[in-house]
Amino acid sequence: EPGKGYWVKCDTSTTISYENKDPLSSLNIVLNIGWDMIGTLSYETVITLSGIDNIFEFNNGTYIEINNNNNEFTLESGKGYWLKYSSE
């Protein structure tokens, strides 16, 4: 579903396939105060960081904090990110 993030737990290395039947040209996602999961499937996407306190990505079993000193951040295709949102 567009705008939702999902956790997937596998006991062994697994390949997950998806089919992007109807690519979106844009999508507005309402962030909740606190932690939100976001990502993009098909294309790198630039987001504006107004009100975002922290960004983390999960890579090789470790959470890595992303430097968010700029006003924009590029989401890499196929990755999920945790954002900590405080206010607008």
mmCIF file of N, CA and C in Angstrom:
data_model
loop_
_atom_site.group_PDB
_atom_site.id
_atom_site.type_symbol
_atom_site.label_atom_id
_atom_site.label_comp_id
_atom_site.label_asym_id
_atom_site.label_seq_id
_atom_site.Cartn_x
_atom_site.Cartn_y
_atom_site.Cartn_z
ATOM 1 N N GLU A 1 0.846 -1.181 0.000
ATOM 2 C CA GLU A 1 0.000 0.000 0.000
ATOM 3 C C GLU A 1 0.884 1.234 0.000
ATOM 4 N N PRO A 2 0.647 2.175 -0.895
ATOM 5 C CA PRO A 2 1.478 3.379 -0.935
ATOM 6 C C PRO A 2 1.475 4.124 0.387
ATOM 7 N N GLY A 3 2.670 4.519 0.817
ATOM 8 C CA GLY A 3 2.809 5.289 2.043
ATOM 9 C C GLY A 3 3.005 4.474 3.297
ATOM 10 N N LYS A 4 2.950 3.155 3.208
ATOM 11 C CA LYS A 4 3.153 2.302 4.381
ATOM 12 C C LYS A 4 4.502 1.617 4.312
ATOM 13 N N GLY A 5 5.098 1.377 5.472
ATOM 14 C CA GLY A 5 6.337 0.620 5.566
ATOM 15 C C GLY A 5 6.067 -0.711 6.240
ATOM 16 N N TYR A 6 6.890 -1.707 5.939
ATOM 17 C CA TYR A 6 6.677 -3.044 6.481
ATOM 18 C C TYR A 6 7.991 -3.620 6.984
ATOM 19 N N TRP A 7 7.943 -4.347 8.089
ATOM 20 C CA TRP A 7 9.075 -5.139 8.571
ATOM 21 C C TRP A 7 8.908 -6.540 8.015
ATOM 22 N N VAL A 8 9.992 -7.129 7.537
ATOM 23 C CA VAL A 8 9.969 -8.510 7.060
ATOM 24 C C VAL A 8 11.057 -9.271 7.798
ATOM 25 N N LYS A 9 10.692 -10.362 8.470
ATOM 26 C CA LYS A 9 11.664 -11.177 9.191
ATOM 27 C C LYS A 9 11.768 -12.527 8.492
ATOM 28 N N CYS A 10 13.005 -12.903 8.150
ATOM 29 C CA CYS A 10 13.249 -14.182 7.485
ATOM 30 C C CYS A 10 14.319 -14.939 8.254
ATOM 31 N N ASP A 11 14.194 -16.256 8.313
ATOM 32 C CA ASP A 11 15.179 -17.085 9.009
ATOM 33 C C ASP A 11 16.446 -17.302 8.193
ATOM 34 N N THR A 12 16.346 -17.137 6.874
ATOM 35 C CA THR A 12 17.500 -17.279 5.992
ATOM 36 C C THR A 12 17.481 -16.147 4.972
ATOM 37 N N SER A 13 18.570 -15.980 4.240
ATOM 38 C CA SER A 13 18.600 -14.972 3.177
ATOM 39 C C SER A 13 17.483 -15.256 2.189
ATOM 40 N N THR A 14 16.733 -14.226 1.857
ATOM 41 C CA THR A 14 15.566 -14.384 1.016
ATOM 42 C C THR A 14 15.488 -13.238 0.024
ATOM 43 N N THR A 15 15.037 -13.519 -1.177
ATOM 44 C CA THR A 15 14.783 -12.477 -2.165
ATOM 45 C C THR A 15 13.293 -12.215 -2.211
ATOM 46 N N ILE A 16 12.922 -10.955 -2.108
ATOM 47 C CA ILE A 16 11.518 -10.573 -2.180
ATOM 48 C C ILE A 16 11.320 -9.817 -3.486
ATOM 49 N N SER A 17 10.372 -10.247 -4.266
ATOM 50 C CA SER A 17 10.072 -9.583 -5.535
ATOM 51 C C SER A 17 8.799 -8.776 -5.385
ATOM 52 N N TYR A 18 8.737 -7.675 -6.081
ATOM 53 C CA TYR A 18 7.523 -6.874 -6.095
ATOM 54 C C TYR A 18 7.308 -6.367 -7.510
ATOM 55 N N GLU A 19 6.058 -6.083 -7.803
ATOM 56 C CA GLU A 19 5.714 -5.564 -9.114
ATOM 57 C C GLU A 19 5.075 -4.203 -8.924
ATOM 58 N N ASN A 20 5.647 -3.206 -9.537
ATOM 59 C CA ASN A 20 5.128 -1.846 -9.436
ATOM 60 C C ASN A 20 4.165 -1.621 -10.598
ATOM 61 N N LYS A 21 2.898 -1.944 -10.391
ATOM 62 C CA LYS A 21 1.917 -1.882 -11.475
ATOM 63 C C LYS A 21 1.510 -0.457 -11.820
ATOM 64 N N ASP A 22 1.473 0.417 -10.848
ATOM 65 C CA ASP A 22 0.995 1.775 -11.078
ATOM 66 C C ASP A 22 1.928 2.764 -10.377
ATOM 67 N N PRO A 23 3.045 3.131 -11.025
ATOM 68 C CA PRO A 23 3.991 4.032 -10.361
ATOM 69 C C PRO A 23 3.363 5.391 -10.060
ATOM 70 N N LEU A 24 3.691 5.905 -8.899
ATOM 71 C CA LEU A 24 3.181 7.205 -8.472
ATOM 72 C C LEU A 24 4.144 8.307 -8.903
ATOM 73 N N SER A 25 3.606 9.421 -9.296
ATOM 74 C CA SER A 25 4.470 10.558 -9.592
ATOM 75 C C SER A 25 4.691 11.390 -8.334
ATOM 76 N N SER A 26 3.762 11.313 -7.379
ATOM 77 C CA SER A 26 3.941 11.993 -6.100
ATOM 78 C C SER A 26 3.020 11.348 -5.066
ATOM 79 N N LEU A 27 3.372 11.542 -3.791
ATOM 80 C CA LEU A 27 2.579 10.999 -2.696
ATOM 81 C C LEU A 27 2.853 11.836 -1.460
ATOM 82 N N ASN A 28 1.802 12.319 -0.822
ATOM 83 C CA ASN A 28 1.937 13.021 0.442
ATOM 84 C C ASN A 28 1.660 12.040 1.565
ATOM 85 N N ILE A 29 2.583 11.967 2.531
ATOM 86 C CA ILE A 29 2.437 11.071 3.667
ATOM 87 C C ILE A 29 2.364 11.920 4.925
ATOM 88 N N VAL A 30 1.339 11.713 5.732
ATOM 89 C CA VAL A 30 1.208 12.416 7.003
ATOM 90 C C VAL A 30 2.057 11.684 8.029
ATOM 91 N N LEU A 31 3.036 12.380 8.616
ATOM 92 C CA LEU A 31 3.882 11.782 9.650
ATOM 93 C C LEU A 31 3.235 11.973 11.005
ATOM 94 N N ASN A 32 3.336 10.956 11.840
ATOM 95 C CA ASN A 32 2.878 11.048 13.219
ATOM 96 C C ASN A 32 4.019 11.573 14.077
ATOM 97 N N ILE A 33 3.690 12.270 15.147
ATOM 98 C CA ILE A 33 4.716 12.682 16.103
ATOM 99 C C ILE A 33 5.369 11.410 16.634
ATOM 100 N N GLY A 34 6.680 11.370 16.637
ATOM 101 C CA GLY A 34 7.415 10.180 17.068
ATOM 102 C C GLY A 34 8.081 9.524 15.878
ATOM 103 N N TRP A 35 8.145 8.192 15.888
ATOM 104 C CA TRP A 35 8.863 7.442 14.854
ATOM 105 C C TRP A 35 7.927 7.009 13.731
ATOM 106 N N ASP A 36 8.376 7.213 12.494
ATOM 107 C CA ASP A 36 7.651 6.812 11.293
ATOM 108 C C ASP A 36 8.607 6.066 10.365
ATOM 109 N N MET A 37 8.110 5.048 9.651
ATOM 110 C CA MET A 37 8.919 4.333 8.664
ATOM 111 C C MET A 37 8.488 4.784 7.273
ATOM 112 N N ILE A 38 9.461 5.159 6.439
ATOM 113 C CA ILE A 38 9.160 5.546 5.070
ATOM 114 C C ILE A 38 10.171 4.901 4.131
ATOM 115 N N GLY A 39 9.905 4.938 2.856
ATOM 116 C CA GLY A 39 10.827 4.405 1.862
ATOM 117 C C GLY A 39 10.274 4.615 0.473
ATOM 118 N N THR A 40 11.021 4.159 -0.514
ATOM 119 C CA THR A 40 10.594 4.251 -1.906
ATOM 120 C C THR A 40 11.010 2.972 -2.627
ATOM 121 N N LEU A 41 10.200 2.521 -3.563
ATOM 122 C CA LEU A 41 10.503 1.285 -4.270
ATOM 123 C C LEU A 41 11.268 1.501 -5.563
ATOM 124 N N SER A 42 10.770 2.375 -6.407
ATOM 125 C CA SER A 42 11.259 2.419 -7.775
ATOM 126 C C SER A 42 12.316 3.471 -8.066
ATOM 127 N N TYR A 43 12.228 4.606 -7.451
ATOM 128 C CA TYR A 43 13.101 5.714 -7.801
ATOM 129 C C TYR A 43 13.654 6.374 -6.547
ATOM 130 N N GLU A 44 14.863 6.939 -6.678
ATOM 131 C CA GLU A 44 15.347 7.785 -5.591
ATOM 132 C C GLU A 44 14.375 8.950 -5.451
ATOM 133 N N THR A 45 14.117 9.352 -4.213
ATOM 134 C CA THR A 45 13.137 10.396 -3.945
ATOM 135 C C THR A 45 13.713 11.384 -2.950
ATOM 136 N N VAL A 46 13.597 12.667 -3.245
ATOM 137 C CA VAL A 46 14.080 13.705 -2.345
ATOM 138 C C VAL A 46 12.930 14.154 -1.448
ATOM 139 N N ILE A 47 13.196 14.199 -0.133
ATOM 140 C CA ILE A 47 12.190 14.669 0.820
ATOM 141 C C ILE A 47 12.725 15.902 1.535
ATOM 142 N N THR A 48 11.823 16.745 2.000
ATOM 143 C CA THR A 48 12.176 17.917 2.798
ATOM 144 C C THR A 48 12.136 17.527 4.265
ATOM 145 N N LEU A 49 13.098 18.019 5.039
ATOM 146 C CA LEU A 49 13.277 17.545 6.412
ATOM 147 C C LEU A 49 12.721 18.478 7.483
ATOM 148 N N SER A 50 11.719 19.242 7.196
ATOM 149 C CA SER A 50 11.131 20.129 8.191
ATOM 150 C C SER A 50 10.545 19.320 9.346
ATOM 151 N N GLY A 51 11.020 19.564 10.558
ATOM 152 C CA GLY A 51 10.509 18.882 11.744
ATOM 153 C C GLY A 51 11.096 17.508 12.004
ATOM 154 N N ILE A 52 12.035 17.048 11.172
ATOM 155 C CA ILE A 52 12.642 15.728 11.341
ATOM 156 C C ILE A 52 13.853 15.856 12.260
ATOM 157 N N ASP A 53 13.847 15.122 13.378
ATOM 158 C CA ASP A 53 14.950 15.159 14.342
ATOM 159 C C ASP A 53 16.052 14.168 13.998
ATOM 160 N N ASN A 54 15.679 12.951 13.617
ATOM 161 C CA ASN A 54 16.650 11.892 13.338
ATOM 162 C C ASN A 54 16.191 11.061 12.149
ATOM 163 N N ILE A 55 17.175 10.511 11.412
ATOM 164 C CA ILE A 55 16.906 9.552 10.346
ATOM 165 C C ILE A 55 17.844 8.372 10.557
ATOM 166 N N PHE A 56 17.298 7.157 10.535
ATOM 167 C CA PHE A 56 18.102 5.946 10.642
ATOM 168 C C PHE A 56 17.772 5.025 9.478
ATOM 169 N N GLU A 57 18.778 4.319 8.981
ATOM 170 C CA GLU A 57 18.549 3.231 8.036
ATOM 171 C C GLU A 57 19.061 1.953 8.668
ATOM 172 N N PHE A 58 18.510 0.829 8.254
ATOM 173 C CA PHE A 58 18.928 -0.472 8.755
ATOM 174 C C PHE A 58 19.762 -1.117 7.672
ATOM 175 N N ASN A 59 21.032 -1.424 7.980
ATOM 176 C CA ASN A 59 21.946 -1.943 6.975
ATOM 177 C C ASN A 59 22.808 -3.035 7.589
ATOM 178 N N ASN A 60 22.745 -4.230 7.035
ATOM 179 C CA ASN A 60 23.547 -5.368 7.504
ATOM 180 C C ASN A 60 23.402 -5.615 9.000
ATOM 181 N N GLY A 61 22.170 -5.561 9.512
ATOM 182 C CA GLY A 61 21.905 -5.875 10.904
ATOM 183 C C GLY A 61 22.169 -4.750 11.886
ATOM 184 N N THR A 62 22.461 -3.536 11.373
ATOM 185 C CA THR A 62 22.795 -2.413 12.242
ATOM 186 C C THR A 62 22.000 -1.172 11.844
ATOM 187 N N TYR A 63 21.538 -0.434 12.843
ATOM 188 C CA TYR A 63 20.915 0.862 12.578
ATOM 189 C C TYR A 63 22.007 1.904 12.425
ATOM 190 N N ILE A 64 21.933 2.683 11.363
ATOM 191 C CA ILE A 64 22.932 3.715 11.085
ATOM 192 C C ILE A 64 22.214 5.057 11.049
ATOM 193 N N GLU A 65 22.680 6.011 11.872
ATOM 194 C CA GLU A 65 22.074 7.340 11.847
ATOM 195 C C GLU A 65 22.598 8.099 10.643
ATOM 196 N N ILE A 66 21.682 8.729 9.924
ATOM 197 C CA ILE A 66 22.009 9.492 8.739
ATOM 198 C C ILE A 66 22.185 10.954 9.141
ATOM 199 N N ASN A 67 23.231 11.579 8.623
ATOM 200 C CA ASN A 67 23.462 12.999 8.870
ATOM 201 C C ASN A 67 22.373 13.793 8.155
ATOM 202 N N ASN A 68 21.579 14.545 8.910
ATOM 203 C CA ASN A 68 20.502 15.327 8.299
ATOM 204 C C ASN A 68 20.688 16.814 8.543
ATOM 205 N N ASN A 69 21.894 17.312 8.314
ATOM 206 C CA ASN A 69 22.168 18.733 8.496
ATOM 207 C C ASN A 69 21.603 19.591 7.377
ATOM 208 N N ASN A 70 21.222 18.973 6.267
ATOM 209 C CA ASN A 70 20.644 19.715 5.149
ATOM 210 C C ASN A 70 19.136 19.768 5.291
ATOM 211 N N ASN A 71 18.480 20.559 4.449
ATOM 212 C CA ASN A 71 17.019 20.646 4.481
ATOM 213 C C ASN A 71 16.354 19.572 3.646
ATOM 214 N N GLU A 72 17.153 18.802 2.883
ATOM 215 C CA GLU A 72 16.598 17.748 2.047
ATOM 216 C C GLU A 72 17.394 16.463 2.244
ATOM 217 N N PHE A 73 16.752 15.337 1.957
ATOM 218 C CA PHE A 73 17.402 14.037 2.064
ATOM 219 C C PHE A 73 16.906 13.165 0.922
ATOM 220 N N THR A 74 17.790 12.374 0.331
ATOM 221 C CA THR A 74 17.421 11.486 -0.761
ATOM 222 C C THR A 74 17.206 10.075 -0.237
ATOM 223 N N LEU A 75 15.987 9.562 -0.424
ATOM 224 C CA LEU A 75 15.674 8.179 -0.090
ATOM 225 C C LEU A 75 16.162 7.309 -1.239
ATOM 226 N N GLU A 76 16.937 6.278 -0.921
ATOM 227 C CA GLU A 76 17.413 5.362 -1.953
ATOM 228 C C GLU A 76 16.345 4.318 -2.244
ATOM 229 N N SER A 77 16.228 3.960 -3.507
ATOM 230 C CA SER A 77 15.247 2.979 -3.945
ATOM 231 C C SER A 77 15.439 1.642 -3.220
ATOM 232 N N GLY A 78 14.342 1.086 -2.703
ATOM 233 C CA GLY A 78 14.374 -0.226 -2.070
ATOM 234 C C GLY A 78 14.807 -0.230 -0.618
ATOM 235 N N LYS A 79 15.136 0.920 -0.047
ATOM 236 C CA LYS A 79 15.536 0.984 1.361
ATOM 237 C C LYS A 79 14.416 1.589 2.195
ATOM 238 N N GLY A 80 14.380 1.213 3.466
ATOM 239 C CA GLY A 80 13.448 1.797 4.414
ATOM 240 C C GLY A 80 14.197 2.659 5.409
ATOM 241 N N TYR A 81 13.537 3.670 5.912
ATOM 242 C CA TYR A 81 14.157 4.600 6.849
ATOM 243 C C TYR A 81 13.204 4.878 8.007
ATOM 244 N N TRP A 82 13.767 4.989 9.193
ATOM 245 C CA TRP A 82 13.016 5.451 10.364
ATOM 246 C C TRP A 82 13.285 6.939 10.505
ATOM 247 N N LEU A 83 12.216 7.722 10.627
ATOM 248 C CA LEU A 83 12.315 9.159 10.867
ATOM 249 C C LEU A 83 11.709 9.464 12.226
ATOM 250 N N LYS A 84 12.380 10.312 12.998
ATOM 251 C CA LYS A 84 11.773 10.794 14.240
ATOM 252 C C LYS A 84 11.285 12.201 13.989
ATOM 253 N N TYR A 85 9.981 12.349 14.058
ATOM 254 C CA TYR A 85 9.308 13.611 13.722
ATOM 255 C C TYR A 85 8.825 14.277 15.004
ATOM 256 N N SER A 86 9.140 15.589 15.157
ATOM 257 C CA SER A 86 8.724 16.282 16.370
ATOM 258 C C SER A 86 7.644 17.316 16.098
ATOM 259 N N SER A 87 7.779 18.059 15.016
ATOM 260 C CA SER A 87 6.775 19.096 14.703
ATOM 261 C C SER A 87 7.051 19.669 13.319
ATOM 262 N N GLU A 88 6.177 20.524 12.868
ATOM 263 C CA GLU A 88 6.348 21.154 11.554
ATOM 264 C C GLU A 88 7.302 22.317 11.618
#
